[in-house]
Amino acid sequence: MTTQKPDLTEPQKPIILDGKLISKRTTERLKDQIANDPNLNIRAPGLATVLVGEDEASKVYVGMKRRTCEYIGMKSFHYSLPTETQIEDLRNLVKKLNEDDKVDGILVQMPLPAQLRKYEPEIMRLIHPSKDVDGFSPNSIGENTFGNETYGSCTPKGMIRLLEEYQIPIDGQEVVIINRTNVIGKPLAMMFLNRHATITVCHSHTRDLDFHLKRADIIAVGVGKINFITPERIKEGVVILDAGINRNQAGKLVGDVDFEAVKTKCSCLTPVPGGVGPMTIAMLMENTYLSYQIHMKKKTYQQQKNF
Ligand code: GUN
């Protein structure tokens, strides 16, 4: 890949880490791989999406995932359940999908409606580890800690992939992550650690956030606050990954970084939209295809064994 290398000596010209472009390249590569997969005559890869309730943002996200899935030649199995769904029905659906040989990945869109919110960890645990393409389960997070990122959480995996595609050094860098969730901050910290960075994970109880921000070589932020990262808070030449998703007063989608102001000070920066977001979907597709390859390999092995 001939992606532009960042010039860390010219902070006036930040490299915009183009998630839209890299995700497009990733999905085109997957589309090509799937079309030429030797197992395609047996069955296509399949992703099951489960959407409970009527949350508008979730509908949009799931719609984008399904469209990408179909575009690259995977089957999309969609289940739309009413807001008042009982937990037992959701459990039964996940169990059924765990058993379904046509399904390589199961994605239950989060957040669940209010009455089911407390069951989210249980549902994440219930998805079979070999179908956990979101990478949310304790099994996947544990594997990630062991250095196996096959079912790596999609948003952190996408953030790391962006750095790698632009050949931004990670080894030995001071990384400050402002997010400690199971789906972004914690797996992201492990992925950076797997690549020999030094990690600081900050959160609402961190005593002196600015102290950490000022010394960071790479900042990864996802706090859900507009203009949270401003030029005064960062070091010249820093690389910034913005996983924030907010709507400003004009209704426009923006991240956690004051993009225009910070642009002149950092070396590399992800835009919102078009940065981390599209990478999440691309990594979901990649995880699902990896899962398919593993399932088909196991199937061939079983068939050979039973012959
Ligand atoms: N809600 C917001 N992002 C995600 C995601 O990546 N996966 C799932 N399952 N739910 C989400």
Short mmCIF file of C-alpha atoms and ligand atoms in Angstrom, two decimals:
data_model
loop_
_atom_site.label_atom_id
_atom_site.label_comp_id
_atom_site.label_asym_id
_atom_site.label_seq_id
_atom_site.Cartn_x
_atom_site.Cartn_y
_atom_site.Cartn_z
CA MET A 1 0.00 0.00 0.00
CA THR A 2 1.36 3.44 -0.86
CA THR A 3 -0.09 5.47 1.97
CA GLN A 4 1.52 8.83 2.62
CA LYS A 5 4.10 8.71 5.42
CA PRO A 6 3.63 11.37 8.13
CA ASP A 7 6.21 14.16 8.24
CA LEU A 8 6.60 14.65 11.97
CA THR A 9 8.79 17.74 11.41
CA GLU A 10 5.95 19.69 9.81
CA PRO A 11 3.18 20.03 12.37
CA GLN A 12 1.54 22.74 10.23
CA LYS A 13 0.43 20.06 7.82
CA PRO A 14 -1.24 17.28 9.73
CA ILE A 15 -1.82 14.00 7.98
CA ILE A 16 -5.53 13.32 8.02
CA LEU A 17 -5.89 9.63 8.78
CA ASP A 18 -8.52 8.79 6.22
CA GLY A 19 -10.67 6.03 7.70
CA LYS A 20 -13.06 6.20 4.78
CA LEU A 21 -10.28 5.45 2.32
CA ILE A 22 -8.61 2.71 4.37
CA SER A 23 -11.94 1.05 5.16
CA LYS A 24 -12.85 1.12 1.46
CA ARG A 25 -9.54 -0.54 0.59
CA THR A 26 -10.12 -3.13 3.30
CA THR A 27 -13.63 -3.98 2.15
CA GLU A 28 -12.55 -4.13 -1.52
CA ARG A 29 -9.77 -6.55 -0.54
CA LEU A 30 -12.24 -8.66 1.44
CA LYS A 31 -14.71 -8.63 -1.46
CA ASP A 32 -11.99 -9.95 -3.74
CA GLN A 33 -10.86 -12.59 -1.21
CA ILE A 34 -14.42 -13.80 -0.67
CA ALA A 35 -15.14 -13.99 -4.42
CA ASN A 36 -12.06 -16.20 -4.81
CA ASP A 37 -12.46 -18.24 -1.64
CA PRO A 38 -12.24 -21.97 -2.41
CA ASN A 39 -15.06 -22.69 0.06
CA LEU A 40 -17.54 -20.32 -1.53
CA ASN A 41 -19.20 -23.17 -3.43
CA ILE A 42 -20.04 -24.79 -0.06
CA ARG A 43 -21.47 -21.62 1.48
CA ALA A 44 -20.82 -17.88 1.76
CA PRO A 45 -19.66 -16.22 5.01
CA GLY A 46 -22.63 -15.10 7.12
CA LEU A 47 -23.18 -12.34 9.67
CA ALA A 48 -26.28 -12.25 11.88
CA THR A 49 -27.31 -8.82 13.17
CA VAL A 50 -29.79 -8.44 16.01
CA LEU A 51 -31.44 -5.10 16.66
CA VAL A 52 -33.75 -4.75 19.64
CA GLY A 53 -35.97 -1.66 19.74
CA GLU A 54 -36.25 1.50 17.71
CA ASP A 55 -33.11 3.49 18.50
CA GLU A 56 -32.53 5.59 15.39
CA ALA A 57 -28.73 5.69 15.58
CA SER A 58 -28.60 1.91 16.08
CA LYS A 59 -30.84 1.41 13.04
CA VAL A 60 -28.44 3.49 10.94
CA TYR A 61 -25.35 1.61 12.22
CA VAL A 62 -26.91 -1.82 11.68
CA GLY A 63 -28.09 -0.76 8.21
CA MET A 64 -24.53 0.25 7.26
CA LYS A 65 -23.14 -3.05 8.59
CA ARG A 66 -25.70 -5.09 6.64
CA ARG A 67 -25.11 -3.17 3.41
CA THR A 68 -21.33 -3.57 3.66
CA CYS A 69 -21.77 -7.24 4.45
CA GLU A 70 -23.85 -7.83 1.32
CA TYR A 71 -21.57 -5.64 -0.80
CA ILE A 72 -18.53 -7.80 -0.07
CA GLY A 73 -20.37 -11.05 -0.77
CA MET A 74 -21.32 -12.16 2.74
CA LYS A 75 -24.82 -13.20 3.75
CA SER A 76 -26.62 -10.87 6.13
CA PHE A 77 -29.19 -12.45 8.45
CA HIS A 78 -31.12 -9.74 10.21
CA TYR A 79 -33.38 -9.98 13.25
CA SER A 80 -35.38 -6.95 14.31
CA LEU A 81 -37.02 -7.43 17.71
CA PRO A 82 -39.55 -5.11 19.39
CA THR A 83 -38.54 -2.80 22.24
CA GLU A 84 -40.56 -4.84 24.76
CA THR A 85 -38.67 -8.07 23.94
CA GLN A 86 -38.17 -10.33 26.97
CA ILE A 87 -34.66 -11.41 27.86
CA GLU A 88 -35.61 -15.07 27.44
CA ASP A 89 -36.50 -14.45 23.78
CA LEU A 90 -33.19 -12.68 23.15
CA ARG A 91 -31.29 -15.51 24.87
CA ASN A 92 -33.09 -18.09 22.73
CA LEU A 93 -32.29 -16.21 19.54
CA VAL A 94 -28.58 -15.98 20.40
CA LYS A 95 -28.52 -19.70 21.28
CA LYS A 96 -30.21 -20.54 17.98
CA LEU A 97 -27.66 -18.43 16.07
CA ASN A 98 -24.80 -20.09 18.01
CA GLU A 99 -26.02 -23.42 16.59
CA ASP A 100 -26.63 -22.18 13.06
CA ASP A 101 -23.89 -23.42 10.71
CA LYS A 102 -24.56 -20.68 8.17
CA VAL A 103 -23.70 -17.97 10.72
CA ASP A 104 -20.02 -17.05 11.28
CA GLY A 105 -20.61 -13.93 13.30
CA ILE A 106 -23.30 -12.68 15.68
CA LEU A 107 -23.72 -9.00 16.39
CA VAL A 108 -26.26 -7.85 18.97
CA GLN A 109 -26.38 -4.09 18.55
CA MET A 110 -25.78 -2.17 21.78
CA PRO A 111 -27.20 -0.44 23.70
CA LEU A 112 -30.16 -2.71 24.40
CA PRO A 113 -33.45 -1.02 25.39
CA ALA A 114 -33.60 0.22 28.99
CA GLN A 115 -35.31 -2.86 30.50
CA LEU A 116 -32.66 -5.16 28.99
CA ARG A 117 -29.61 -2.96 29.63
CA LYS A 118 -28.58 -4.93 32.72
CA TYR A 119 -28.37 -8.10 30.58
CA GLU A 120 -25.82 -6.68 28.11
CA PRO A 121 -22.81 -8.45 29.73
CA GLU A 122 -24.77 -11.71 29.86
CA ILE A 123 -25.63 -11.46 26.15
CA MET A 124 -22.01 -10.69 25.30
CA ARG A 125 -20.98 -13.81 27.22
CA LEU A 126 -23.68 -15.94 25.59
CA ILE A 127 -22.42 -15.40 22.03
CA HIS A 128 -20.21 -18.36 21.17
CA PRO A 129 -16.52 -17.33 21.26
CA SER A 130 -16.03 -18.51 17.66
CA LYS A 131 -18.82 -16.16 16.51
CA ASP A 132 -17.95 -13.13 18.64
CA VAL A 133 -17.00 -10.89 15.71
CA ASP A 134 -17.61 -7.76 17.80
CA GLY A 135 -14.85 -8.96 20.14
CA PHE A 136 -16.88 -7.92 23.20
CA SER A 137 -16.85 -11.17 25.17
CA PRO A 138 -14.51 -11.92 28.09
CA ASN A 139 -13.08 -14.73 25.98
CA SER A 140 -12.12 -12.39 23.12
CA ILE A 141 -10.78 -9.77 25.51
CA GLY A 142 -8.75 -12.50 27.26
CA GLU A 143 -7.39 -13.74 23.93
CA ASN A 144 -6.52 -10.15 23.03
CA THR A 145 -4.53 -9.93 26.28
CA PHE A 146 -2.67 -13.09 25.20
CA GLY A 147 -1.79 -11.36 21.91
CA ASN A 148 -4.43 -13.08 19.78
CA GLU A 149 -6.43 -10.35 18.03
CA THR A 150 -8.47 -12.63 15.70
CA TYR A 151 -11.68 -11.51 17.37
CA GLY A 152 -10.28 -8.14 18.40
CA SER A 153 -12.82 -5.50 19.35
CA CYS A 154 -13.63 -3.65 16.11
CA THR A 155 -13.19 0.01 17.10
CA PRO A 156 -9.77 -0.43 18.77
CA LYS A 157 -8.66 -2.78 16.02
CA GLY A 158 -9.66 -0.14 13.46
CA MET A 159 -7.76 2.59 15.32
CA ILE A 160 -4.59 0.50 15.39
CA ARG A 161 -5.05 -0.46 11.73
CA LEU A 162 -5.19 3.21 10.76
CA LEU A 163 -1.84 3.84 12.45
CA GLU A 164 -0.33 0.79 10.79
CA GLU A 165 -1.61 1.69 7.33
CA TYR A 166 -0.02 5.13 7.64
CA GLN A 167 3.15 3.56 9.06
CA ILE A 168 2.98 5.62 12.23
CA PRO A 169 5.40 4.20 14.81
CA ILE A 170 3.80 2.55 17.85
CA ASP A 171 6.73 0.68 19.39
CA GLY A 172 8.04 2.60 22.41
CA GLN A 173 5.55 5.47 22.03
CA GLU A 174 3.81 7.11 24.99
CA VAL A 175 0.11 6.43 24.41
CA VAL A 176 -2.61 8.12 26.43
CA ILE A 177 -6.09 6.63 26.12
CA ILE A 178 -9.04 8.56 27.49
CA ASN A 179 -11.70 5.88 27.69
CA ARG A 180 -11.82 2.86 29.97
CA THR A 181 -14.75 0.91 28.52
CA ASN A 182 -14.67 -2.80 27.74
CA VAL A 183 -15.30 -2.06 24.06
CA ILE A 184 -12.72 0.69 23.43
CA GLY A 185 -10.29 1.68 26.17
CA LYS A 186 -9.36 -1.67 27.69
CA PRO A 187 -8.90 -3.68 24.46
CA LEU A 188 -7.15 -0.71 22.84
CA ALA A 189 -4.66 -0.58 25.73
CA MET A 190 -3.90 -4.28 25.18
CA MET A 191 -3.46 -3.83 21.43
CA PHE A 192 -0.99 -0.99 22.01
CA LEU A 193 0.79 -3.07 24.62
CA ASN A 194 0.98 -5.98 22.16
CA ARG A 195 2.90 -3.54 19.93
CA HIS A 196 5.29 -2.42 22.69
CA ALA A 197 3.88 1.03 23.42
CA THR A 198 3.76 2.49 26.94
CA ILE A 199 0.14 2.98 27.96
CA THR A 200 -1.70 5.31 30.29
CA VAL A 201 -5.46 4.84 30.53
CA CYS A 202 -7.19 7.98 31.81
CA HIS A 203 -10.78 8.44 32.95
CA SER A 204 -13.07 10.68 34.99
CA HIS A 205 -11.14 9.95 38.21
CA THR A 206 -7.71 10.73 36.73
CA ARG A 207 -6.11 13.36 38.94
CA ASP A 208 -4.22 15.42 36.34
CA LEU A 209 -5.36 14.62 32.82
CA ASP A 210 -3.44 17.55 31.31
CA PHE A 211 -0.17 16.24 32.71
CA HIS A 212 -0.74 13.01 30.75
CA LEU A 213 -2.05 14.70 27.61
CA LYS A 214 0.96 17.03 27.42
CA ARG A 215 3.48 14.20 27.33
CA ALA A 216 1.59 11.86 24.96
CA ASP A 217 2.99 10.87 21.55
CA ILE A 218 -0.35 9.32 20.66
CA ILE A 219 -3.74 10.28 22.14
CA ALA A 220 -6.79 8.07 21.69
CA VAL A 221 -9.94 9.72 22.93
CA GLY A 222 -13.58 8.67 23.23
CA VAL A 223 -15.40 10.60 25.92
CA GLY A 224 -18.45 11.99 24.12
CA LYS A 225 -17.62 15.67 24.75
CA ILE A 226 -17.37 18.25 21.97
CA ASN A 227 -14.04 20.18 21.90
CA PHE A 228 -12.62 18.11 24.75
CA ILE A 229 -9.17 18.11 23.14
CA THR A 230 -7.90 21.61 22.43
CA PRO A 231 -4.45 22.84 21.26
CA GLU A 232 -3.45 24.02 24.77
CA ARG A 233 -3.80 20.50 26.13
CA ILE A 234 -1.49 18.70 23.69
CA LYS A 235 2.14 18.45 22.69
CA GLU A 236 3.35 19.69 19.29
CA GLY A 237 3.40 16.84 16.76
CA VAL A 238 1.13 14.46 18.65
CA VAL A 239 -0.94 11.83 16.78
CA ILE A 240 -4.65 11.93 17.68
CA LEU A 241 -7.27 9.22 17.21
CA ASP A 242 -10.78 10.53 17.82
CA ALA A 243 -13.42 7.90 18.65
CA GLY A 244 -15.92 10.48 19.89
CA ILE A 245 -19.35 10.71 18.27
CA ASN A 246 -21.31 13.86 19.11
CA ARG A 247 -23.85 16.13 17.45
CA ASN A 248 -23.10 19.85 17.62
CA GLN A 249 -25.75 22.56 17.87
CA ALA A 250 -26.18 22.59 14.11
CA GLY A 251 -26.86 18.85 14.21
CA LYS A 252 -23.52 18.05 12.55
CA LEU A 253 -21.57 14.94 13.52
CA VAL A 254 -18.36 15.88 15.38
CA GLY A 255 -15.79 14.11 17.53
CA ASP A 256 -14.17 14.94 20.87
CA VAL A 257 -11.37 16.95 19.28
CA ASP A 258 -11.56 20.61 18.31
CA PHE A 259 -10.51 19.55 14.83
CA GLU A 260 -9.86 22.94 13.21
CA ALA A 261 -7.92 24.33 16.18
CA VAL A 262 -5.85 21.21 16.83
CA LYS A 263 -5.00 20.72 13.15
CA THR A 264 -2.15 23.20 13.29
CA LYS A 265 -0.45 21.50 16.23
CA CYS A 266 -0.68 17.76 15.75
CA SER A 267 1.10 15.61 13.15
CA CYS A 268 -1.73 13.18 12.38
CA LEU A 269 -5.43 13.31 13.12
CA THR A 270 -8.58 11.32 12.41
CA PRO A 271 -11.60 13.31 11.20
CA VAL A 272 -15.16 12.78 12.43
CA PRO A 273 -16.95 11.58 10.38
CA GLY A 274 -14.68 9.55 8.13
CA GLY A 275 -12.03 8.46 10.63
CA VAL A 276 -12.49 5.77 13.25
CA GLY A 277 -16.19 5.10 12.44
CA PRO A 278 -15.77 3.49 9.00
CA MET A 279 -12.83 1.46 10.32
CA THR A 280 -15.10 -0.16 12.91
CA ILE A 281 -17.31 -1.57 10.14
CA ALA A 282 -14.33 -2.69 8.07
CA MET A 283 -12.89 -4.58 11.06
CA LEU A 284 -16.27 -6.21 11.70
CA MET A 285 -16.20 -7.50 8.12
CA GLU A 286 -12.63 -8.67 8.55
CA ASN A 287 -13.44 -10.48 11.80
CA THR A 288 -16.45 -12.17 10.18
CA TYR A 289 -14.40 -13.37 7.26
CA LEU A 290 -11.66 -14.63 9.62
CA SER A 291 -14.36 -16.47 11.55
CA TYR A 292 -15.66 -18.02 8.31
CA GLN A 293 -12.16 -19.20 7.39
CA ILE A 294 -11.74 -20.80 10.82
CA HIS A 295 -15.17 -22.47 10.62
CA MET A 296 -14.54 -23.83 7.13
CA LYS A 297 -11.13 -25.16 8.11
CA LYS A 298 -12.68 -26.98 11.09
CA LYS A 299 -15.41 -28.37 8.84
CA THR A 300 -12.86 -29.73 6.35
CA TYR A 301 -10.89 -31.27 9.20
CA GLN A 302 -14.03 -32.90 10.64
CA GLN A 303 -14.99 -34.26 7.22
CA GLN A 304 -11.50 -35.71 6.69
CA LYS A 305 -11.57 -37.24 10.18
CA ASN A 306 -14.98 -38.86 9.60
CA PHE A 307 -14.10 -40.17 6.15
N1 GUN B 1 -23.08 -0.06 19.44
C1 GUN B 1 -22.22 0.91 19.05
N2 GUN B 1 -21.14 0.38 18.41
C2 GUN B 1 -21.34 -0.96 18.41
C3 GUN B 1 -20.57 -2.04 17.88
O1 GUN B 1 -19.49 -1.88 17.32
N3 GUN B 1 -21.12 -3.29 18.08
C4 GUN B 1 -22.30 -3.49 18.71
N4 GUN B 1 -22.73 -4.75 18.86
N5 GUN B 1 -23.03 -2.49 19.21
C5 GUN B 1 -22.55 -1.24 19.05
#
